[in-house]
Amino acid sequence: MKETNIEDQFQAKIDAEIKIEPKDWMPDTYRKTLIRQIAQHAHSEIVGMLPEANWITRAPTLRRKAALLAKIQDEGGHGLYLYSAVETLGVERDELLDELHSGKAKYSSIFNYPTLTWADMGTIGWLVDGAAIMNQIPLCRCSYGPYSRAMIRICKEESFHQRQGYELLLTMMKGTDAQKRMVQDAMNRWWWPAISMFGPNDADSPHTAQSMKWKIKRFTNDELRQKFVDVTVEQAKILGITVPDPDLKWNEERGHYDFGQINWDEFWEVVKGDGPCNRERLAARKNAWDEGAWVREAASAYADKKSKRQKTAAA
Amino acid sequence: MKNWPLWEVFIRSKQGLNHIHAGSLHAADAEMAIENARDVYTRRNEGISIWVVESKYIHASNPEDQGAFFDPANNKVYRHPTFYELPEQLKHM
């Protein structure tokens, strides 16, 4: 029998579509890549709650308010699934939160844009959750078992997020001219940040090849972006709004839409911390963590007291 | 054997799937519990991984409280995708 080294055996498992589980051997870089990616994903879920929280008290009807609350509650839950998945790789959640709060860890740049009108709530559901779902569906087949299982649960729960957003916009488009203008304005502000969510172009994404080989990623950034553009442009037509891209054009030969160049300078500026709301978001996160300290302490103190009481009762 | 603790057995049938509760057994320690679980619960290749947890460490919700406990999820139809009405020609959503 031919002798193979442990790294070849690992790759052979991946190639055979056998999932990697927490106790299995894995290359250090595989572990590190996953920790970074899953932590970023978890951070994005909980930071993503903030731009929407802005509109809970301003929702126009109880129906819309209940849906928005349910969506934000889901995002908190999704953060928890993902933090739990990343903890199986041997990191502590508190460490990850420290890295988020210190600005060392990243989260999706889209959440560094402000939510200016009610139409932004619909547009976020439609475009931002739409892009997230496009990205997350292939992650359900990710080679790392705990991540893949978390993604399956998340995708199942998330389908209502996009639908409630689209329905909200559709309702506004049946309204007054001012409401229609509001939807178009939201589209104009969110379109480019939304298609940037898939990350840099493939040529500028040095980790993609390795991630694809390890089956962490199944499609490249540009492949996913193209898919998103193709389906979303049709959805915009049904809404009756235009996509703010003069270069957008159906390409018969490719069977896809051609579209304009993303402003990558702006993208990197936001990634590096200088977007319109980066400081506000981090401050809100830190504030929630610091102001919540007494709740965590009180819960521990109560648990201690309860266990002492039980011991005394048992004695 | 009556002094041996009770263990709950969880089996993963295939890489990539969750461990699922299969049943319980008595054993003197964790190692014996795993080996016995293999002999009892995976005789027909039902598993590729076993977890055992001493039953006394499992905390469960109270079945009598089931109604009130799970009640909060009952009246929230808006958590389901079918609650939202969308036009038929809309694709990929």
Short mmCIF file of C-alpha atoms in Angstrom, two decimals:
data_model
loop_
_atom_site.label_atom_id
_atom_site.label_comp_id
_atom_site.label_asym_id
_atom_site.label_seq_id
_atom_site.Cartn_x
_atom_site.Cartn_y
_atom_site.Cartn_z
CA MET A 1 0.00 0.00 0.00
CA LYS A 2 1.21 3.41 -0.89
CA GLU A 3 2.01 5.53 2.08
CA THR A 4 0.22 8.82 2.26
CA ASN A 5 0.82 11.66 4.65
CA ILE A 6 -1.83 13.02 6.93
CA GLU A 7 -2.41 16.15 4.85
CA ASP A 8 -3.06 14.06 1.73
CA GLN A 9 -5.50 11.92 3.69
CA PHE A 10 -7.28 15.07 4.83
CA GLN A 11 -7.55 16.33 1.25
CA ALA A 12 -8.76 12.92 0.09
CA LYS A 13 -11.60 13.11 2.62
CA ILE A 14 -12.54 16.56 1.37
CA ASP A 15 -12.43 15.38 -2.25
CA ALA A 16 -14.70 12.49 -1.33
CA GLU A 17 -17.18 14.99 0.21
CA ILE A 18 -16.66 13.57 3.71
CA LYS A 19 -17.27 16.27 6.31
CA ILE A 20 -14.58 17.27 8.77
CA GLU A 21 -15.72 17.12 12.40
CA PRO A 22 -14.20 18.94 15.41
CA LYS A 23 -12.07 16.05 16.70
CA ASP A 24 -10.69 15.12 13.25
CA TRP A 25 -7.17 16.11 12.27
CA MET A 26 -7.06 19.26 10.16
CA PRO A 27 -4.25 21.49 8.86
CA ASP A 28 -3.59 24.51 11.04
CA THR A 29 -4.34 26.88 8.18
CA TYR A 30 -7.71 25.18 7.56
CA ARG A 31 -8.56 25.75 11.22
CA LYS A 32 -7.40 29.37 11.12
CA THR A 33 -9.26 30.13 7.90
CA LEU A 34 -12.46 28.75 9.37
CA ILE A 35 -12.05 30.61 12.65
CA ARG A 36 -11.62 33.87 10.77
CA GLN A 37 -14.50 33.24 8.38
CA ILE A 38 -17.04 31.90 10.88
CA ALA A 39 -16.19 34.61 13.43
CA GLN A 40 -16.64 37.31 10.78
CA HIS A 41 -19.92 35.73 9.84
CA ALA A 42 -21.07 35.64 13.50
CA HIS A 43 -20.04 39.26 14.03
CA SER A 44 -21.96 40.25 10.89
CA GLU A 45 -25.13 38.69 12.31
CA ILE A 46 -25.03 40.65 15.54
CA VAL A 47 -23.77 43.94 14.06
CA GLY A 48 -26.45 43.50 11.37
CA MET A 49 -29.08 43.89 14.07
CA LEU A 50 -28.07 47.51 14.66
CA PRO A 51 -29.11 49.30 11.43
CA GLU A 52 -32.56 47.68 11.67
CA ALA A 53 -33.00 48.39 15.38
CA ASN A 54 -33.13 52.03 14.33
CA TRP A 55 -36.59 51.42 12.79
CA ILE A 56 -38.37 49.17 15.30
CA THR A 57 -40.12 52.03 17.06
CA ARG A 58 -40.85 53.76 13.74
CA ALA A 59 -42.46 50.84 11.90
CA PRO A 60 -45.70 52.03 10.22
CA THR A 61 -47.94 49.16 11.38
CA LEU A 62 -47.96 46.47 14.05
CA ARG A 63 -47.66 43.83 11.31
CA ARG A 64 -44.44 45.40 9.99
CA LYS A 65 -43.11 45.91 13.47
CA ALA A 66 -43.70 42.28 14.45
CA ALA A 67 -41.94 41.07 11.27
CA LEU A 68 -38.98 43.40 11.83
CA LEU A 69 -38.63 42.32 15.45
CA ALA A 70 -38.80 38.66 14.44
CA LYS A 71 -36.10 39.22 11.82
CA ILE A 72 -33.76 40.96 14.26
CA GLN A 73 -34.40 38.26 16.85
CA ASP A 74 -33.42 35.64 14.25
CA GLU A 75 -30.17 37.49 13.60
CA GLY A 76 -29.27 37.32 17.28
CA GLY A 77 -29.98 33.60 17.16
CA HIS A 78 -27.92 33.15 14.00
CA GLY A 79 -25.01 34.87 15.70
CA LEU A 80 -25.29 32.35 18.50
CA TYR A 81 -25.30 29.32 16.14
CA LEU A 82 -22.18 30.66 14.45
CA TYR A 83 -20.29 31.55 17.64
CA SER A 84 -21.06 28.02 18.86
CA ALA A 85 -19.77 26.55 15.59
CA VAL A 86 -16.53 28.51 15.78
CA GLU A 87 -16.01 27.49 19.42
CA THR A 88 -15.73 23.86 18.26
CA LEU A 89 -12.42 24.93 16.68
CA GLY A 90 -10.90 25.74 20.07
CA VAL A 91 -11.44 29.49 20.48
CA GLU A 92 -13.28 31.29 23.27
CA ARG A 93 -16.26 33.47 22.42
CA ASP A 94 -15.02 36.25 24.72
CA GLU A 95 -11.76 36.44 22.76
CA LEU A 96 -13.69 36.80 19.52
CA LEU A 97 -15.87 39.55 20.97
CA ASP A 98 -12.75 41.36 22.22
CA GLU A 99 -11.38 41.25 18.68
CA LEU A 100 -14.65 42.63 17.32
CA HIS A 101 -14.75 45.43 19.86
CA SER A 102 -11.10 46.39 19.39
CA GLY A 103 -11.64 46.66 15.63
CA LYS A 104 -9.23 43.81 14.87
CA ALA A 105 -11.94 41.47 13.60
CA LYS A 106 -14.07 42.41 10.61
CA TYR A 107 -17.76 42.06 9.83
CA SER A 108 -19.70 42.61 6.63
CA SER A 109 -19.11 46.18 5.41
CA ILE A 110 -22.73 46.64 4.40
CA PHE A 111 -23.70 47.30 8.01
CA ASN A 112 -21.58 50.43 8.06
CA TYR A 113 -24.15 52.27 5.94
CA PRO A 114 -26.97 54.26 7.56
CA THR A 115 -30.67 53.36 7.39
CA LEU A 116 -32.26 56.66 6.44
CA THR A 117 -35.87 55.83 5.53
CA TRP A 118 -38.45 53.07 6.05
CA ALA A 119 -37.79 51.88 2.48
CA ASP A 120 -34.30 50.93 3.69
CA MET A 121 -35.92 48.19 5.82
CA GLY A 122 -37.45 46.63 2.73
CA THR A 123 -34.30 47.11 0.67
CA ILE A 124 -32.11 45.49 3.31
CA GLY A 125 -34.40 42.47 3.44
CA TRP A 126 -34.52 42.18 -0.33
CA LEU A 127 -30.92 43.02 -1.32
CA VAL A 128 -28.75 42.49 1.76
CA ASP A 129 -30.48 39.33 2.94
CA GLY A 130 -30.78 38.26 -0.69
CA ALA A 131 -27.03 38.56 -1.17
CA ALA A 132 -26.40 36.86 2.17
CA ILE A 133 -28.65 33.93 1.19
CA MET A 134 -26.88 33.64 -2.19
CA ASN A 135 -23.61 33.38 -0.28
CA GLN A 136 -24.93 31.07 2.44
CA ILE A 137 -26.67 28.42 0.38
CA PRO A 138 -23.38 26.96 -0.90
CA LEU A 139 -22.00 27.19 2.66
CA CYS A 140 -24.59 24.59 3.68
CA ARG A 141 -22.28 22.16 1.85
CA CYS A 142 -19.10 23.51 3.47
CA SER A 143 -16.60 20.79 4.38
CA TYR A 144 -16.62 21.65 8.08
CA GLY A 145 -19.55 19.83 9.73
CA PRO A 146 -20.53 22.29 12.49
CA TYR A 147 -20.44 25.29 10.09
CA SER A 148 -22.42 23.42 7.48
CA ARG A 149 -25.09 22.41 10.01
CA ALA A 150 -25.36 25.96 11.35
CA MET A 151 -25.80 27.25 7.80
CA ILE A 152 -28.57 24.76 7.03
CA ARG A 153 -30.52 25.97 10.06
CA ILE A 154 -29.87 29.61 9.23
CA CYS A 155 -30.89 29.36 5.57
CA LYS A 156 -34.13 27.67 6.54
CA GLU A 157 -35.01 30.42 8.98
CA GLU A 158 -33.86 33.24 6.79
CA SER A 159 -36.09 32.81 3.77
CA PHE A 160 -38.77 34.96 5.40
CA HIS A 161 -36.29 37.82 5.83
CA GLN A 162 -36.00 38.44 2.14
CA ARG A 163 -39.69 37.92 1.45
CA GLN A 164 -40.86 40.37 4.10
CA GLY A 165 -38.50 42.98 2.64
CA TYR A 166 -39.71 42.51 -0.89
CA GLU A 167 -43.35 42.54 0.19
CA LEU A 168 -42.74 45.77 2.08
CA LEU A 169 -41.28 47.42 -1.04
CA LEU A 170 -44.08 46.09 -3.22
CA THR A 171 -46.60 47.68 -0.85
CA MET A 172 -44.79 51.02 -0.99
CA MET A 173 -44.70 50.83 -4.79
CA LYS A 174 -48.52 50.68 -4.74
CA GLY A 175 -48.55 53.85 -2.64
CA THR A 176 -47.98 57.57 -3.27
CA ASP A 177 -45.37 59.09 -5.55
CA ALA A 178 -43.35 60.07 -2.50
CA GLN A 179 -43.32 56.44 -1.34
CA LYS A 180 -42.22 55.25 -4.79
CA ARG A 181 -39.42 57.81 -4.83
CA MET A 182 -38.37 56.58 -1.41
CA VAL A 183 -38.01 53.02 -2.71
CA GLN A 184 -35.95 54.15 -5.71
CA ASP A 185 -33.77 56.28 -3.43
CA ALA A 186 -33.13 53.30 -1.14
CA MET A 187 -32.25 51.17 -4.19
CA ASN A 188 -29.83 53.86 -5.38
CA ARG A 189 -28.00 53.88 -2.04
CA TRP A 190 -27.97 50.11 -1.35
CA TRP A 191 -27.35 48.54 -4.76
CA TRP A 192 -23.58 49.04 -4.93
CA PRO A 193 -22.86 48.18 -1.29
CA ALA A 194 -25.04 45.06 -1.74
CA ILE A 195 -23.14 43.72 -4.74
CA SER A 196 -19.89 44.53 -2.93
CA MET A 197 -20.92 42.07 -0.21
CA PHE A 198 -19.50 39.19 -2.26
CA GLY A 199 -16.02 40.60 -1.70
CA PRO A 200 -13.16 41.60 -4.02
CA ASN A 201 -12.96 40.42 -7.64
CA ASP A 202 -11.50 36.94 -8.01
CA ALA A 203 -8.20 38.32 -9.30
CA ASP A 204 -7.80 40.25 -6.03
CA SER A 205 -8.95 37.47 -3.71
CA PRO A 206 -5.80 35.53 -2.85
CA HIS A 207 -7.45 33.02 -0.47
CA THR A 208 -10.21 31.88 -2.81
CA ALA A 209 -8.26 29.08 -4.53
CA GLN A 210 -7.29 27.42 -1.24
CA SER A 211 -10.79 27.83 0.22
CA MET A 212 -12.28 26.23 -2.90
CA LYS A 213 -9.80 23.36 -2.71
CA TRP A 214 -10.82 22.77 0.90
CA LYS A 215 -14.49 23.09 -0.10
CA ILE A 216 -15.08 25.83 2.41
CA LYS A 217 -16.17 27.92 -0.56
CA ARG A 218 -17.99 26.36 -3.50
CA PHE A 219 -18.16 29.36 -5.82
CA THR A 220 -15.88 32.35 -6.31
CA ASN A 221 -16.89 35.89 -5.33
CA ASP A 222 -17.48 36.89 -8.94
CA GLU A 223 -19.56 33.79 -9.70
CA LEU A 224 -21.87 34.50 -6.77
CA ARG A 225 -22.06 38.20 -7.60
CA GLN A 226 -23.07 37.39 -11.19
CA LYS A 227 -25.80 35.03 -10.00
CA PHE A 228 -27.09 37.68 -7.63
CA VAL A 229 -27.17 40.38 -10.30
CA ASP A 230 -28.95 38.06 -12.76
CA VAL A 231 -31.80 37.18 -10.41
CA THR A 232 -32.09 40.58 -8.71
CA VAL A 233 -32.39 42.65 -11.89
CA GLU A 234 -35.50 40.66 -12.81
CA GLN A 235 -36.93 41.22 -9.33
CA ALA A 236 -36.33 44.98 -9.67
CA LYS A 237 -38.36 44.97 -12.90
CA ILE A 238 -41.34 43.45 -11.10
CA LEU A 239 -41.04 46.15 -8.44
CA GLY A 240 -40.89 48.79 -11.17
CA ILE A 241 -37.63 50.44 -10.10
CA THR A 242 -34.37 50.89 -11.94
CA VAL A 243 -30.93 49.53 -11.08
CA PRO A 244 -28.53 52.49 -10.64
CA ASP A 245 -25.93 51.19 -13.08
CA PRO A 246 -25.69 52.73 -16.58
CA ASP A 247 -23.52 49.81 -17.72
CA LEU A 248 -26.06 47.16 -16.82
CA LYS A 249 -26.98 45.27 -19.98
CA TRP A 250 -28.12 41.76 -20.89
CA ASN A 251 -25.35 39.91 -22.69
CA GLU A 252 -26.96 37.42 -25.03
CA GLU A 253 -23.72 35.61 -25.72
CA ARG A 254 -22.81 35.05 -22.06
CA GLY A 255 -26.40 34.51 -20.96
CA HIS A 256 -25.76 36.92 -18.09
CA TYR A 257 -26.07 40.60 -17.29
CA ASP A 258 -22.96 42.73 -17.79
CA PHE A 259 -22.60 45.32 -15.08
CA GLY A 260 -20.39 48.26 -14.09
CA GLN A 261 -17.28 48.37 -11.97
CA ILE A 262 -17.66 48.53 -8.19
CA ASN A 263 -15.95 51.46 -6.48
CA TRP A 264 -13.27 49.42 -4.71
CA ASP A 265 -11.65 52.46 -3.12
CA GLU A 266 -14.87 53.07 -1.22
CA PHE A 267 -15.14 49.36 -0.38
CA TRP A 268 -11.66 49.24 1.19
CA GLU A 269 -12.22 52.52 2.99
CA VAL A 270 -15.27 51.03 4.70
CA VAL A 271 -13.45 47.75 5.43
CA LYS A 272 -10.63 49.70 7.04
CA GLY A 273 -13.02 51.46 9.38
CA ASP A 274 -13.84 54.74 7.65
CA GLY A 275 -17.35 54.06 6.36
CA PRO A 276 -20.26 56.31 7.29
CA CYS A 277 -21.23 54.30 10.41
CA ASN A 278 -18.22 52.16 11.43
CA ARG A 279 -17.58 54.12 14.61
CA GLU A 280 -21.24 54.27 15.54
CA ARG A 281 -21.69 50.52 15.10
CA LEU A 282 -18.65 49.61 17.17
CA ALA A 283 -19.61 52.09 19.86
CA ALA A 284 -23.11 50.55 20.01
CA ARG A 285 -21.61 47.06 20.30
CA LYS A 286 -19.15 48.08 23.02
CA ASN A 287 -21.85 49.93 24.88
CA ALA A 288 -24.16 46.89 24.80
CA TRP A 289 -21.32 44.69 26.09
CA ASP A 290 -20.23 47.06 28.85
CA GLU A 291 -23.71 48.06 29.93
CA GLY A 292 -24.71 44.40 29.93
CA ALA A 293 -21.90 43.40 32.31
CA TRP A 294 -24.09 43.68 35.40
CA VAL A 295 -26.66 41.33 33.83
CA ARG A 296 -24.02 38.66 33.25
CA GLU A 297 -22.67 39.13 36.77
CA ALA A 298 -26.14 39.00 38.28
CA ALA A 299 -26.94 35.78 36.39
CA SER A 300 -23.76 34.14 37.71
CA ALA A 301 -24.43 35.34 41.26
CA TYR A 302 -27.98 34.01 41.09
CA ALA A 303 -26.79 30.62 39.80
CA ASP A 304 -24.24 30.41 42.65
CA LYS A 305 -26.86 31.28 45.23
CA LYS A 306 -29.28 28.71 43.82
CA SER A 307 -26.71 25.91 43.87
CA LYS A 308 -25.68 26.76 47.46
CA ARG A 309 -29.32 26.68 48.50
CA GLN A 310 -29.79 23.30 46.84
CA LYS A 311 -26.70 21.94 48.60
CA THR A 312 -27.97 23.18 51.96
CA ALA A 313 -31.38 21.65 51.30
CA ALA A 314 -29.79 18.33 50.35
CA ALA A 315 -27.57 18.25 53.46
CA MET B 1 -25.12 -3.31 38.06
CA LYS B 2 -27.72 -1.32 39.96
CA ASN B 3 -24.85 0.79 41.30
CA TRP B 4 -23.62 1.58 37.82
CA PRO B 5 -24.72 4.97 36.59
CA LEU B 6 -27.08 5.40 33.67
CA TRP B 7 -25.68 6.90 30.45
CA GLU B 8 -27.48 8.55 27.55
CA VAL B 9 -26.13 7.49 24.16
CA PHE B 10 -25.86 9.75 21.11
CA ILE B 11 -24.89 8.36 17.70
CA ARG B 12 -23.60 10.12 14.60
CA SER B 13 -24.64 7.97 11.65
CA LYS B 14 -22.47 9.74 9.07
CA GLN B 15 -19.81 12.47 8.99
CA GLY B 16 -21.61 15.78 8.59
CA LEU B 17 -24.75 14.82 10.52
CA ASN B 18 -25.59 15.62 14.15
CA HIS B 19 -25.25 13.08 16.93
CA ILE B 20 -28.79 11.92 17.66
CA HIS B 21 -30.07 10.41 20.88
CA ALA B 22 -30.32 6.64 20.48
CA GLY B 23 -31.15 5.42 23.99
CA SER B 24 -29.44 4.68 27.29
CA LEU B 25 -27.54 1.99 29.16
CA HIS B 26 -25.84 1.29 32.49
CA ALA B 27 -22.05 1.17 32.64
CA ALA B 28 -19.32 1.49 35.25
CA ASP B 29 -17.53 4.35 33.49
CA ALA B 30 -17.46 6.37 30.27
CA GLU B 31 -15.15 3.99 28.42
CA MET B 32 -17.36 1.03 29.21
CA ALA B 33 -20.43 3.05 28.25
CA ILE B 34 -18.95 3.84 24.83
CA GLU B 35 -17.96 0.23 24.21
CA ASN B 36 -21.32 -1.08 25.32
CA ALA B 37 -23.11 1.56 23.27
CA ARG B 38 -21.14 0.32 20.26
CA ASP B 39 -22.24 -3.25 20.96
CA VAL B 40 -25.85 -2.37 21.65
CA TYR B 41 -26.65 0.52 19.34
CA THR B 42 -24.35 0.14 16.32
CA ARG B 43 -24.40 -3.56 15.55
CA ARG B 44 -25.62 -2.85 12.00
CA ASN B 45 -23.28 0.02 11.17
CA GLU B 46 -25.65 2.64 12.51
CA GLY B 47 -22.83 4.88 13.60
CA ILE B 48 -19.37 6.27 13.05
CA SER B 49 -19.16 8.26 16.28
CA ILE B 50 -20.63 7.89 19.77
CA TRP B 51 -21.17 10.38 22.58
CA VAL B 52 -22.17 9.27 26.07
CA VAL B 53 -23.33 11.57 28.84
CA GLU B 54 -24.23 10.48 32.35
CA SER B 55 -28.00 10.82 32.55
CA LYS B 56 -27.83 12.80 35.78
CA TYR B 57 -26.17 15.62 33.85
CA ILE B 58 -29.08 16.01 31.46
CA HIS B 59 -31.42 18.79 32.49
CA ALA B 60 -34.79 18.65 30.78
CA SER B 61 -37.78 20.95 30.40
CA ASN B 62 -40.80 19.86 32.39
CA PRO B 63 -43.38 17.99 30.24
CA GLU B 64 -46.20 19.35 32.39
CA ASP B 65 -45.21 22.90 31.48
CA GLN B 66 -45.08 22.09 27.78
CA GLY B 67 -48.08 24.21 26.86
CA ALA B 68 -47.05 27.44 28.55
CA PHE B 69 -43.35 26.88 27.89
CA PHE B 70 -43.62 26.66 24.10
CA ASP B 71 -46.61 28.95 23.84
CA PRO B 72 -44.61 32.04 22.71
CA ALA B 73 -43.99 30.47 19.28
CA ASN B 74 -47.66 29.63 18.66
CA ASN B 75 -49.05 32.94 17.47
CA LYS B 76 -46.14 34.19 15.38
CA VAL B 77 -47.08 33.21 11.85
CA TYR B 78 -45.00 36.10 10.54
CA ARG B 79 -41.87 34.04 11.29
CA HIS B 80 -42.78 31.82 8.33
CA PRO B 81 -42.03 32.64 4.69
CA THR B 82 -45.55 31.73 3.56
CA PHE B 83 -46.97 34.65 5.59
CA TYR B 84 -45.77 37.10 2.91
CA GLU B 85 -47.72 37.44 -0.31
CA LEU B 86 -45.63 37.85 -3.41
CA PRO B 87 -46.48 37.94 -7.11
CA GLU B 88 -46.32 34.71 -9.01
CA GLN B 89 -43.88 35.85 -11.65
CA LEU B 90 -41.27 36.54 -8.94
CA LYS B 91 -38.47 33.98 -9.15
CA HIS B 92 -35.61 32.90 -6.88
CA MET B 93 -37.05 33.99 -3.57
#
